[in-house]
Coordinates of C-alpha atoms in Angstrom, one line a residue:
M1 CA 64.0 111.2 103.4
R2 CA 63.6 107.5 103.9
W3 CA 66.7 105.4 104.7
S4 CA 66.1 103.3 101.5
D5 CA 65.9 106.6 99.4
A6 CA 69.2 107.8 101.0
T7 CA 70.8 104.4 100.3
R8 CA 69.8 104.5 96.7
Q9 CA 70.9 108.1 96.3
D10 CA 74.3 107.4 97.9
S11 CA 74.7 104.3 95.7
T12 CA 73.9 106.1 92.5
R13 CA 76.2 109.0 93.4
G14 CA 79.0 106.6 94.1
R15 CA 78.5 104.8 90.8
A16 CA 78.4 108.1 88.9
I17 CA 81.7 109.1 90.5
R18 CA 83.4 105.9 89.6
M19 CA 82.1 106.0 86.1
S20 CA 83.2 109.6 85.6
W21 CA 86.7 108.6 86.9
S22 CA 87.0 105.9 84.4
L23 CA 85.8 108.1 81.5
L24 CA 88.2 110.8 82.6
W25 CA 91.1 108.6 81.4
L26 CA 89.8 109.2 77.8
F27 CA 91.1 112.8 78.3
F28 CA 94.6 111.4 77.6
L29 CA 93.6 110.7 74.1
T30 CA 93.8 114.5 73.5
P31 CA 97.4 114.4 72.0
V32 CA 96.3 111.7 69.6
V33 CA 93.2 113.6 68.6
H34 CA 95.2 116.8 68.3
D35 CA 97.8 115.0 66.1
L36 CA 95.1 113.7 63.9
A37 CA 93.4 117.1 63.5
T38 CA 96.4 119.3 63.0
E39 CA 99.0 117.3 61.1
G40 CA 97.3 117.7 57.7
Y41 CA 96.7 114.0 57.0
G42 CA 95.0 113.1 53.8
P43 CA 91.3 112.1 53.6
V44 CA 92.1 108.3 53.7
R45 CA 94.4 108.5 56.7
L46 CA 92.1 110.9 58.5
T47 CA 89.2 108.5 58.0
V48 CA 91.2 105.5 59.1
G49 CA 92.4 107.3 62.2
S50 CA 89.0 108.5 63.1
I51 CA 87.4 105.1 62.7
G52 CA 90.3 103.5 64.6
L53 CA 90.0 105.9 67.5
L54 CA 86.2 105.2 67.6
V55 CA 86.9 101.4 67.8
V56 CA 89.4 102.0 70.6
V57 CA 87.0 104.0 72.6
V58 CA 84.1 101.6 72.1
C59 CA 86.2 98.6 73.0
Y60 CA 87.6 100.4 76.1
V61 CA 84.1 101.3 77.3
A62 CA 82.7 97.9 76.6
L63 CA 85.5 96.0 78.3
V64 CA 85.6 98.3 81.4
F65 CA 81.9 98.7 81.9
G66 CA 80.8 95.4 80.6
G67 CA 83.7 93.2 81.8
V68 CA 83.9 94.6 85.3
G69 CA 80.2 95.6 85.5
W70 CA 80.6 97.7 88.7
F71 CA 78.6 100.8 87.7
G72 CA 75.0 99.9 86.9
L73 CA 74.1 103.6 86.4
F74 CA 72.7 103.0 83.0
G75 CA 71.2 99.5 83.5
G76 CA 70.2 99.0 79.9
V77 CA 73.6 99.9 78.5
E78 CA 75.4 97.7 81.0
A79 CA 73.0 94.8 80.3
V80 CA 73.7 95.0 76.6
L81 CA 77.5 95.1 77.2
R82 CA 77.3 92.1 79.5
R83 CA 75.2 90.1 77.1
T84 CA 77.7 91.0 74.3
L85 CA 80.7 90.1 76.5
D86 CA 79.1 87.3 78.5
T87 CA 81.9 84.7 77.7
E88 CA 85.7 84.6 78.0
R89 CA 85.9 84.1 74.3
A90 CA 84.0 87.3 73.5
Q91 CA 86.1 89.3 76.0
L92 CA 89.3 87.8 74.6
G93 CA 88.1 88.7 71.1
A94 CA 87.4 92.3 72.1
C95 CA 90.8 92.6 73.6
L96 CA 92.5 91.2 70.5
L97 CA 90.5 93.5 68.3
L98 CA 91.5 96.5 70.5
W99 CA 95.2 95.5 70.5
A100 CA 95.2 95.0 66.7
V101 CA 93.6 98.3 66.0
A102 CA 96.0 100.1 68.4
V103 CA 99.0 98.5 66.8
G104 CA 97.7 99.4 63.3
L105 CA 97.1 103.0 64.3
I106 CA 100.6 103.4 65.8
L107 CA 102.2 101.9 62.7
T108 CA 100.0 104.1 60.4
F109 CA 100.8 107.3 62.2
D110 CA 103.8 107.8 64.5
D111 CA 105.1 107.3 68.1
A112 CA 102.7 110.0 69.4
W113 CA 100.1 107.3 69.3
L114 CA 102.0 104.9 71.5
G115 CA 99.8 105.9 74.5
L116 CA 97.0 103.7 73.0
M117 CA 98.8 100.8 74.6
V118 CA 97.9 102.1 78.0
Y119 CA 94.2 101.8 77.1
V120 CA 94.7 98.3 75.7
A121 CA 96.3 97.3 79.1
V122 CA 93.5 98.8 81.1
S123 CA 90.9 97.1 79.0
I124 CA 92.7 93.8 79.3
G125 CA 92.9 94.1 83.0
A126 CA 89.2 94.9 83.2
G127 CA 88.0 92.4 80.7
L128 CA 90.0 89.2 81.3
R129 CA 90.3 87.1 84.3
F130 CA 93.6 86.5 86.0
P131 CA 96.2 85.1 85.0
R132 CA 95.1 85.6 81.4
S133 CA 95.0 89.4 82.0
M134 CA 98.6 89.3 83.4
W135 CA 99.9 87.7 80.2
G136 CA 97.9 90.2 78.1
I137 CA 99.4 93.2 79.9
L138 CA 102.8 91.7 79.5
G139 CA 102.1 91.5 75.7
C140 CA 101.1 95.1 75.7
V141 CA 104.4 96.1 77.3
V142 CA 106.4 94.1 74.8
S143 CA 104.4 95.5 71.9
G144 CA 104.7 99.1 73.1
V145 CA 108.4 98.8 73.7
G146 CA 109.0 97.1 70.3
L147 CA 106.9 99.7 68.4
G148 CA 108.7 102.5 70.2
V149 CA 112.1 101.2 69.2
L150 CA 110.8 100.5 65.7
L151 CA 109.5 104.1 65.3
G152 CA 112.6 105.7 66.8
A153 CA 110.9 107.0 70.0
A154 CA 113.1 108.4 72.7
G155 CA 114.4 105.9 75.2
D156 CA 113.0 107.7 78.2
D157 CA 109.5 107.9 76.6
V158 CA 109.6 104.1 75.9
L159 CA 110.5 103.4 79.5
V160 CA 107.8 105.7 80.8
L161 CA 105.3 104.0 78.5
A162 CA 106.3 100.5 79.8
F163 CA 106.0 101.6 83.4
V164 CA 102.6 103.3 82.9
T165 CA 101.3 100.3 81.0
V166 CA 102.3 97.9 83.7
L167 CA 101.0 100.2 86.5
T168 CA 97.6 100.9 85.0
G169 CA 97.0 97.4 83.8
G170 CA 98.1 96.0 87.2
V171 CA 95.8 98.4 89.1
M172 CA 92.8 97.3 86.9
I173 CA 93.6 93.7 87.6
G174 CA 93.5 94.5 91.3
V175 CA 90.2 96.4 90.9
R176 CA 88.6 93.6 89.0
R177 CA 89.6 91.0 91.6
L178 CA 88.4 93.3 94.4
L179 CA 85.1 93.7 92.8
E180 CA 84.8 90.0 92.1
T181 CA 85.5 89.4 95.8
L182 CA 82.8 91.9 96.7
V183 CA 80.3 90.2 94.5
E184 CA 81.1 86.9 96.1
L185 CA 80.8 88.4 99.5
R186 CA 77.4 89.9 98.6
E187 CA 76.2 86.5 97.3
A188 CA 77.5 84.8 100.5
R189 CA 75.6 87.3 102.6
E190 CA 72.4 86.6 100.6
I191 CA 72.9 82.9 101.1
V192 CA 73.5 83.4 104.9
A193 CA 70.3 85.6 105.0
R194 CA 68.3 82.8 103.2
L195 CA 69.7 80.2 105.5
S196 CA 68.9 82.3 108.6
A197 CA 65.4 82.8 107.3
N198 CA 65.0 79.1 106.8
E199 CA 66.4 78.4 110.3
E200 CA 64.0 80.9 111.7
R201 CA 61.1 79.2 110.0
L202 CA 62.2 75.8 111.3
R203 CA 62.5 77.3 114.8
M204 CA 59.0 78.7 114.6
A205 CA 57.7 75.3 113.4
R206 CA 59.5 73.6 116.3
D207 CA 58.2 76.1 118.8
L208 CA 54.6 75.8 117.5
H209 CA 54.8 72.1 117.6
D210 CA 56.2 72.1 121.1
V211 CA 53.7 74.7 122.3
L212 CA 50.5 73.4 120.6
G213 CA 51.2 69.8 119.8
H214 CA 50.5 68.4 123.2
S215 CA 47.7 70.8 124.0
L216 CA 45.8 70.2 120.8
S217 CA 46.2 66.4 121.1
L218 CA 44.9 66.6 124.7
I219 CA 41.9 68.8 123.6
T220 CA 41.1 66.3 120.8
L221 CA 41.3 63.3 123.2
K222 CA 39.1 65.0 125.8
S223 CA 36.6 66.1 123.2
E224 CA 36.2 62.5 122.1
L225 CA 35.7 61.4 125.7
A226 CA 33.1 64.1 126.3
G227 CA 31.3 62.9 123.2
R228 CA 31.3 59.3 124.4
F229 CA 30.0 60.3 127.9
L230 CA 27.0 62.1 126.4
P231 CA 24.1 61.8 127.0
E232 CA 24.3 59.1 129.7
H233 CA 27.1 60.6 131.8
V234 CA 26.6 64.3 131.7
D235 CA 28.7 65.0 134.8
R236 CA 31.7 63.2 133.5
A237 CA 31.3 64.9 130.1
A238 CA 31.2 68.3 131.9
E239 CA 34.5 67.4 133.6
Q240 CA 36.1 66.8 130.3
V241 CA 34.8 70.1 128.9
A242 CA 36.2 71.9 131.9
D243 CA 39.6 70.3 131.2
I244 CA 39.3 71.3 127.6
E245 CA 38.8 74.9 128.7
R246 CA 41.8 74.9 131.0
V247 CA 44.1 73.3 128.4
G248 CA 42.9 75.8 125.8
R249 CA 43.6 78.8 128.1
Q250 CA 47.1 77.5 128.8
A251 CA 47.7 77.0 125.1
L252 CA 46.7 80.6 124.5
V253 CA 49.1 81.8 127.1
D254 CA 51.9 79.7 125.6
V255 CA 51.2 81.0 122.1
R256 CA 51.2 84.6 123.2
E257 CA 54.5 84.1 125.0
A258 CA 56.1 82.5 121.9
V259 CA 54.8 85.3 119.6
S260 CA 56.1 87.9 122.1
G261 CA 59.6 86.3 121.8
Y262 CA 59.4 86.5 118.0
R263 CA 58.6 90.2 118.0
R264 CA 61.0 91.3 120.7
P265 CA 63.7 93.6 119.4
T266 CA 67.4 93.1 120.4
F267 CA 70.4 95.2 120.8
A268 CA 72.3 93.3 118.0
V269 CA 69.6 93.9 115.4
E270 CA 68.9 97.5 116.3
L271 CA 72.6 98.4 116.4
A272 CA 73.2 96.8 113.0
G273 CA 70.3 98.7 111.5
A274 CA 71.5 102.0 113.1
R275 CA 75.0 101.6 111.6
I276 CA 73.6 100.8 108.2
A277 CA 71.2 103.7 108.2
A278 CA 73.9 106.1 109.5
R279 CA 76.3 105.1 106.8
A280 CA 73.5 105.5 104.2
V281 CA 72.7 109.1 105.1
G282 CA 76.2 110.2 105.9
I283 CA 76.0 110.5 109.7
E284 CA 79.0 109.7 111.9
L285 CA 77.7 107.2 114.4
T286 CA 79.7 106.6 117.6
V287 CA 78.7 103.6 119.8
V288 CA 80.0 103.4 123.4
P289 CA 81.1 100.8 124.2
E290 CA 81.9 99.3 120.8
Q291 CA 80.7 95.9 121.9
W292 CA 77.6 95.7 124.1
P293 CA 77.2 93.0 126.8
Q294 CA 74.4 90.5 126.8
C295 CA 71.4 91.8 128.8
P296 CA 70.3 89.2 131.4
D297 CA 66.7 90.6 131.3
P298 CA 65.0 90.0 127.8
E299 CA 62.2 92.4 128.7
A300 CA 64.6 95.2 129.7
E301 CA 66.6 94.6 126.5
A302 CA 63.5 94.8 124.4
V303 CA 62.3 98.2 125.7
L304 CA 65.8 99.7 125.5
A305 CA 66.0 98.4 121.9
W306 CA 62.7 100.1 121.1
A307 CA 64.2 103.3 122.5
L308 CA 67.3 102.9 120.4
R309 CA 65.2 102.4 117.3
E310 CA 62.9 105.4 118.0
A311 CA 65.8 107.8 118.7
V312 CA 67.9 106.7 115.8
T313 CA 65.0 106.9 113.4
N314 CA 64.3 110.4 114.6
T315 CA 68.0 111.4 114.1
M316 CA 68.2 109.8 110.6
R317 CA 65.0 111.1 109.2
H318 CA 64.3 114.5 110.7
S319 CA 67.2 116.0 112.6
G320 CA 69.6 117.0 109.8
A321 CA 72.4 115.8 112.1
R322 CA 76.0 115.0 111.1
R323 CA 77.0 113.2 114.3
C324 CA 75.2 110.9 116.7
T325 CA 76.5 109.2 119.8
V326 CA 74.9 106.1 121.5
R327 CA 76.0 105.2 125.0
L328 CA 75.0 102.2 127.2
E329 CA 75.6 102.1 130.9
T330 CA 75.0 98.8 132.8
G331 CA 74.3 98.0 136.4
A332 CA 71.1 97.5 138.4
M333 CA 69.6 100.1 136.1
W334 CA 70.6 100.0 132.4
R335 CA 70.8 103.4 130.9
L336 CA 70.8 104.2 127.2
D337 CA 71.7 107.7 126.0
I338 CA 71.3 108.8 122.4
R339 CA 72.4 112.4 121.3
D340 CA 72.9 114.1 118.0
D341 CA 73.9 117.6 116.7
G342 CA 70.9 118.2 114.6
R343 CA 68.1 120.7 114.8
G344 CA 66.6 119.4 118.0
A345 CA 62.9 119.0 118.9
T346 CA 60.7 121.4 116.9
G347 CA 57.4 120.6 118.5
G348 CA 55.5 118.5 120.9
E349 CA 56.1 114.8 121.4
G350 CA 55.0 112.6 118.6
N351 CA 53.2 109.3 118.7
G352 CA 56.5 107.4 118.7
L353 CA 57.8 109.0 121.8
T354 CA 54.4 108.8 123.5
G355 CA 54.3 105.1 122.8
L356 CA 57.8 104.7 124.0
R357 CA 56.9 106.3 127.4
E358 CA 54.1 103.9 127.8
R359 CA 56.4 100.9 127.1
F360 CA 58.9 102.1 129.7
A361 CA 56.1 102.8 132.3
L362 CA 55.1 99.1 132.0
A363 CA 58.7 98.1 132.6
D364 CA 59.2 100.5 135.5
G365 CA 61.6 102.6 133.4
T366 CA 61.8 106.2 132.5
I367 CA 62.4 108.3 129.4
E368 CA 64.0 111.8 129.5
V369 CA 64.2 114.1 126.5
G370 CA 66.7 116.9 126.2
G371 CA 69.3 118.6 124.1
G372 CA 72.3 117.1 122.3
E373 CA 75.8 117.0 123.6
Y374 CA 77.3 119.2 120.9
G375 CA 75.6 122.4 122.1
R376 CA 72.6 121.7 120.0
G377 CA 70.5 118.8 118.7
F378 CA 68.2 116.2 120.3
G379 CA 68.9 113.9 123.2
L380 CA 67.1 110.9 124.7
T381 CA 67.9 109.0 127.9
A382 CA 66.2 105.7 128.6
S383 CA 66.6 103.9 131.9
V384 CA 65.1 100.6 133.0
P385 CA 65.8 98.2 135.9
V386 CA 67.4 94.9 134.9
L387 CA 66.2 91.7 136.7
P388 CA 68.1 88.6 135.7
G389 CA 65.9 85.7 134.8
K390 CA 62.8 87.8 134.5
T391 CA 60.3 86.6 131.9
A392 CA 58.5 88.8 129.5
E393 CA 55.2 87.1 130.0
R394 CA 53.6 85.7 133.1
R395 CA 52.6 82.1 133.0
I396 CA 49.4 81.0 134.7
A397 CA 50.3 79.8 138.2
P398 CA 49.4 76.2 139.3
G399 CA 46.0 76.3 141.0
A400 CA 45.0 79.6 139.4
P401 CA 41.9 79.9 137.2
G402 CA 42.7 78.3 133.9
A403 CA 45.7 76.3 135.1
T404 CA 46.2 72.7 133.9
R405 CA 46.1 69.8 136.3

């Protein structure tokens, strides 16, 4: 299973659970439905009651699913509800309609229908913004208490109704505000991601200008000089061509070094990806220590980050593990240890592990594969020497072939 598939599956499951939980509250309409079906009401009252209940349910679903908009399980239905209730005026109108129908049904029948006020409060909390929702819920409490007294309901029942109305409505206000905050946070993250991408593009543009600008200008100038020296001064033209070759070689080295820096993985990026993937597939990921120090050797950090990516990918995709532990030990040799409690290695080493060994061999490091720390599973230990200030690419030394003057 790919990480993206697992993420979509988890997200869909979560939305289904939340939607089912909200629809579960409709179960408390059972006393009302039972009263309507068993009290022997005439055809007119039976029809009015049935239509009224249908309106209550439709308004409740529309305001909760369309107003809050936190499910997305049935995208078309939610889209229709959002288009219908896309303004405060439409949401307020739906709440007033729901309140009027509920009051009418309570007056038409008896105090057994007072529980409809709870649905009105929940719908107002979901459909209206604060503080308008607070005043709407207060109106539901006053209406419910007044109707209870008017219909001669027991005092305890009226007090319980008032308490439940305030509680459920207040909870829904909190839920709506929480979800609005989450939406704002998601939008902020998207903005940060776009700004980061723009900053990275600007950095690449600056680097390419710094790396190639001078070299290309020098190549252009020397090419013009070589053209002017020909055909009378062949020797001087040959000197310019030799300079062009040396500058071009150095520019090639500089570009390779810059590109290597762009592609080099880091601890921060790989740890963030590992945490997201583990959360998506339901694996308990433990990172020791919680905050990793900055590695003074970019090349060592890069190969260790590759090992982290390979091991975590194996755990998430193939192991069937429930727990995974990642440990980092620092010193002259940095040691990365990743272990899970999954099925363990089932065959020979794959291409990923073979390529990882080759990377570590080039960095004078080692890769060891073994069992997990929970009595089963897969374990990988990667070690590499850390040399502060070491560069990932070797520049051409002065005086060497291809060096600039």
